[in-house]
PDB file of C-alpha atoms in Angstrom:
ATOM      1  CA  MET A   1       0.000   0.000   0.000  1.00 93.00           C
ATOM      2  CA  THR A   2       1.176   3.553  -0.583  1.00 94.00           C
ATOM      3  CA  GLY A   3       0.654   6.715   1.412  1.00 94.00           C
ATOM      4  CA  THR A   4       2.162   9.967   2.631  1.00 94.00           C
ATOM      5  CA  ILE A   5       4.013  10.875   5.824  1.00 95.00           C
ATOM      6  CA  ILE A   6       1.706  13.425   7.444  1.00 95.00           C
ATOM      7  CA  ARG A   7       3.492  13.877  10.779  1.00 96.00           C
ATOM      8  CA  LEU A   8       7.136  13.143  11.570  1.00 96.00           C
ATOM      9  CA  MET A   9       8.497  13.075  15.121  1.00 96.00           C
ATOM     10  CA  PRO A  10      12.260  12.553  14.602  1.00 95.00           C
ATOM     11  CA  ASN A  11      13.189  13.131  18.258  1.00 95.00           C
ATOM     12  CA  LYS A  12      10.741  10.457  19.363  1.00 95.00           C
ATOM     13  CA  GLY A  13      11.414   7.998  16.533  1.00 95.00           C
ATOM     14  CA  TYR A  14       8.018   7.673  14.927  1.00 96.00           C
ATOM     15  CA  CYS A  15       5.730   9.074  12.268  1.00 96.00           C
ATOM     16  CA  PHE A  16       2.145   8.955  11.088  1.00 96.00           C
ATOM     17  CA  ILE A  17       1.298   7.879   7.565  1.00 96.00           C
ATOM     18  CA  ARG A  18      -1.982   8.559   5.779  1.00 95.00           C
ATOM     19  CA  GLY A  19      -2.644   5.745   3.349  1.00 94.00           C
ATOM     20  CA  ASP A  20      -4.244   6.131  -0.032  1.00 92.00           C
ATOM     21  CA  ASP A  21      -7.297   4.557   1.625  1.00 91.00           C
ATOM     22  CA  GLY A  22      -7.580   7.587   3.971  1.00 92.00           C
ATOM     23  CA  VAL A  23      -6.573   5.688   7.138  1.00 91.00           C
ATOM     24  CA  SER A  24      -3.795   7.173   9.312  1.00 93.00           C
ATOM     25  CA  ARG A  25      -1.266   4.676  10.656  1.00 94.00           C
ATOM     26  CA  PHE A  26       1.524   4.803  13.223  1.00 94.00           C
ATOM     27  CA  GLY A  27       5.004   4.003  11.941  1.00 95.00           C
ATOM     28  CA  HIS A  28       8.031   3.465  14.187  1.00 95.00           C
ATOM     29  CA  ALA A  29      11.586   4.214  13.032  1.00 96.00           C
ATOM     30  CA  ARG A  30      12.362   0.475  13.329  1.00 95.00           C
ATOM     31  CA  ALA A  31       9.544  -0.274  10.868  1.00 95.00           C
ATOM     32  CA  PHE A  32      11.553   1.250   7.991  1.00 97.00           C
ATOM     33  CA  VAL A  33      13.225  -1.376   5.801  1.00 96.00           C
ATOM     34  CA  ASP A  34      16.388   0.739   5.389  1.00 94.00           C
ATOM     35  CA  PRO A  35      17.752   1.652   8.850  1.00 86.00           C
ATOM     36  CA  LEU A  36      18.811   5.112   7.614  1.00 92.00           C
ATOM     37  CA  ALA A  37      15.548   5.909   5.822  1.00 94.00           C
ATOM     38  CA  PHE A  38      13.810   7.329   8.898  1.00 96.00           C
ATOM     39  CA  ASP A  39      16.510   9.997   9.172  1.00 94.00           C
ATOM     40  CA  LEU A  40      15.954  10.928   5.520  1.00 93.00           C
ATOM     41  CA  ALA A  41      12.142  10.985   5.721  1.00 94.00           C
ATOM     42  CA  ARG A  42      10.238  14.267   5.470  1.00 93.00           C
ATOM     43  CA  GLU A  43       6.617  15.255   5.999  1.00 93.00           C
ATOM     44  CA  GLY A  44       4.734  15.023   2.725  1.00 91.00           C
ATOM     45  CA  GLN A  45       6.968  12.270   1.368  1.00 92.00           C
ATOM     46  CA  ALA A  46       5.457   9.302  -0.426  1.00 93.00           C
ATOM     47  CA  VAL A  47       6.018   5.848   1.104  1.00 95.00           C
ATOM     48  CA  ARG A  48       5.116   2.220   0.493  1.00 95.00           C
ATOM     49  CA  TYR A  49       4.284   0.029   3.498  1.00 96.00           C
ATOM     50  CA  THR A  50       2.410  -2.979   4.800  1.00 96.00           C
ATOM     51  CA  PRO A  51      -0.644  -2.147   6.942  1.00 95.00           C
ATOM     52  CA  VAL A  52      -1.159  -4.170  10.134  1.00 93.00           C
ATOM     53  CA  THR A  53      -3.392  -3.963  13.193  1.00 87.00           C
ATOM     54  CA  ASP A  54      -1.648  -3.911  16.556  1.00 75.00           C
ATOM     55  CA  THR A  55      -3.287  -6.573  18.686  1.00 70.00           C
ATOM     56  CA  SER A  56      -0.554  -6.879  21.324  1.00 64.00           C
ATOM     57  CA  VAL A  57      -1.237  -6.363  24.998  1.00 57.00           C
ATOM     58  CA  TYR A  58       1.329  -3.562  24.983  1.00 58.00           C
ATOM     59  CA  GLY A  59      -0.190  -1.699  22.025  1.00 54.00           C
ATOM     60  CA  LYS A  60      -1.428   1.590  23.470  1.00 57.00           C
ATOM     61  CA  SER A  61      -3.917   2.357  20.746  1.00 54.00           C
ATOM     62  CA  GLY A  62      -4.537  -1.137  19.457  1.00 59.00           C
ATOM     63  CA  GLY A  63      -4.907   0.541  16.111  1.00 81.00           C
ATOM     64  CA  ALA A  64      -3.508   0.697  12.649  1.00 90.00           C
ATOM     65  CA  ARG A  65       0.254   0.486  12.162  1.00 93.00           C
ATOM     66  CA  ALA A  66       2.606   0.574   9.199  1.00 95.00           C
ATOM     67  CA  VAL A  67       5.536  -1.850   8.842  1.00 95.00           C
ATOM     68  CA  ASP A  68       8.085  -2.554   6.104  1.00 96.00           C
ATOM     69  CA  ILE A  69       8.095   1.171   5.263  1.00 97.00           C
ATOM     70  CA  VAL A  70      10.044   2.225   2.161  1.00 96.00           C
ATOM     71  CA  LEU A  71      10.575   5.803   0.978  1.00 94.00           C
ATOM     72  CA  LEU A  72       9.472   6.222  -2.619  1.00 92.00           C
ATOM     73  CA  PRO A  73      11.804   8.046  -5.015  1.00 84.00           C
ATOM     74  CA  ALA A  74       8.865  10.090  -6.317  1.00 65.00           C
ATOM     75  CA  GLY A  75       9.565  12.583  -3.532  1.00 53.00           C
ATOM     76  CA  TYR A  76       6.652  14.606  -2.246  1.00 53.00           C
ATOM     77  CA  ALA A  77       3.181  13.188  -2.846  1.00 53.00           C
ATOM     78  CA  VAL A  78       1.390  16.247  -1.450  1.00 54.00           C
ATOM     79  CA  GLU A  79       2.329  19.681  -0.206  1.00 51.00           C
ATOM     80  CA  LYS A  80       3.870  19.699   3.249  1.00 49.00           C
ATOM     81  CA  LEU A  81       1.046  19.768   5.802  1.00 48.00           C
TER      82      LEU A  81
END
């Protein structure tokens, strides 16, 4: 699935991605396939990812998450929010 990084929290190590389906998902820095990609990510950048639902006991929101996140070379999918 593809989407756009809508909120990036580099000091905390996570981001939020709005998928093409309109659902916002949490993405942790460790969920990026390339370990350096999180440091290169910017708000408004297009990404490809696998959507999952966090069903763990420790999941705070128990909601939608993004894993296997890859930055797309297309650059910015939308204007910076």
